[in-house]
Coordinates of C-alpha atoms in Angstrom, one line a residue:
M1 CA 73.0 77.8 133.4
S2 CA 75.5 80.2 131.8
Q3 CA 77.5 82.7 133.8
V4 CA 76.6 85.9 132.1
F5 CA 78.3 89.2 131.6
S6 CA 76.4 92.4 132.3
E7 CA 74.2 93.4 129.4
E8 CA 76.5 96.2 128.5
T9 CA 79.6 94.0 128.5
H10 CA 77.8 91.4 126.5
R11 CA 76.7 94.0 123.8
N12 CA 80.2 95.4 123.7
L13 CA 81.7 92.0 123.1
L14 CA 79.2 91.2 120.4
A15 CA 80.0 94.5 118.7
R16 CA 83.8 93.7 118.6
I17 CA 83.4 90.1 117.4
P18 CA 83.3 90.9 113.6
Q19 CA 86.4 93.1 113.9
C20 CA 88.3 90.5 116.0
T21 CA 87.3 87.4 114.2
G22 CA 86.6 88.5 110.6
R23 CA 83.1 87.0 110.8
E24 CA 79.7 88.5 111.6
V25 CA 77.9 87.4 114.7
S26 CA 75.1 85.8 112.5
D27 CA 77.8 83.6 110.9
W28 CA 78.9 82.4 114.4
L29 CA 75.4 81.8 115.5
R30 CA 74.8 79.7 112.3
A31 CA 78.1 77.8 113.0
V32 CA 76.8 76.9 116.5
D33 CA 73.4 75.9 115.1
E34 CA 75.1 73.6 112.6
G35 CA 77.8 72.3 115.0
P36 CA 77.6 69.3 117.2
S37 CA 74.6 68.8 119.5
L38 CA 76.1 69.9 122.8
F39 CA 73.8 70.6 125.7
R40 CA 75.9 72.3 128.4
F41 CA 76.9 76.0 128.0
E42 CA 80.6 75.3 128.8
E43 CA 80.7 72.4 126.3
K44 CA 79.5 74.8 123.5
V45 CA 82.1 77.4 124.6
S46 CA 84.9 74.8 124.6
W47 CA 83.8 73.5 121.2
L48 CA 83.9 77.0 119.7
R49 CA 87.3 77.7 121.2
A50 CA 88.8 74.5 120.0
E51 CA 87.2 74.3 116.6
H52 CA 87.6 78.0 115.7
N53 CA 90.4 79.2 117.9
L54 CA 88.2 81.9 119.6
A55 CA 89.1 83.8 122.7
Y56 CA 87.1 82.7 125.8
G57 CA 85.2 85.9 126.1
H58 CA 84.1 85.9 122.5
A59 CA 83.1 82.3 122.5
K60 CA 81.1 82.8 125.7
A61 CA 79.3 85.9 124.3
I62 CA 78.4 84.0 121.1
I63 CA 77.0 81.1 123.0
H64 CA 75.1 83.4 125.4
E65 CA 73.6 85.2 122.5
Y66 CA 72.7 81.9 120.8
D67 CA 70.9 80.8 124.0
L68 CA 69.1 84.1 124.3
R69 CA 67.8 83.9 120.7
R70 CA 66.9 80.3 121.0
A71 CA 64.9 81.0 124.1
A72 CA 63.1 83.9 122.4
R73 CA 62.1 81.7 119.5
K74 CA 60.3 79.3 121.9
F75 CA 58.0 82.2 122.9
L76 CA 57.0 83.2 119.4

């Protein structure tokens, strides 16, 4: 399972991603969805960092948000 930031830290990181990367969070989530089928949290983070040259904290926040949204879809 992922090591998570506090909810406040996670939200702050997400809010800064567009300014820091030039892309909206929704674009990053789509990139993860369309990327390689990786199962482990750290593998996804490493892929984002290598493929898109993201900072570790931003990549971790994107993958955590992706996992949260994916889990929420299972309950709908």
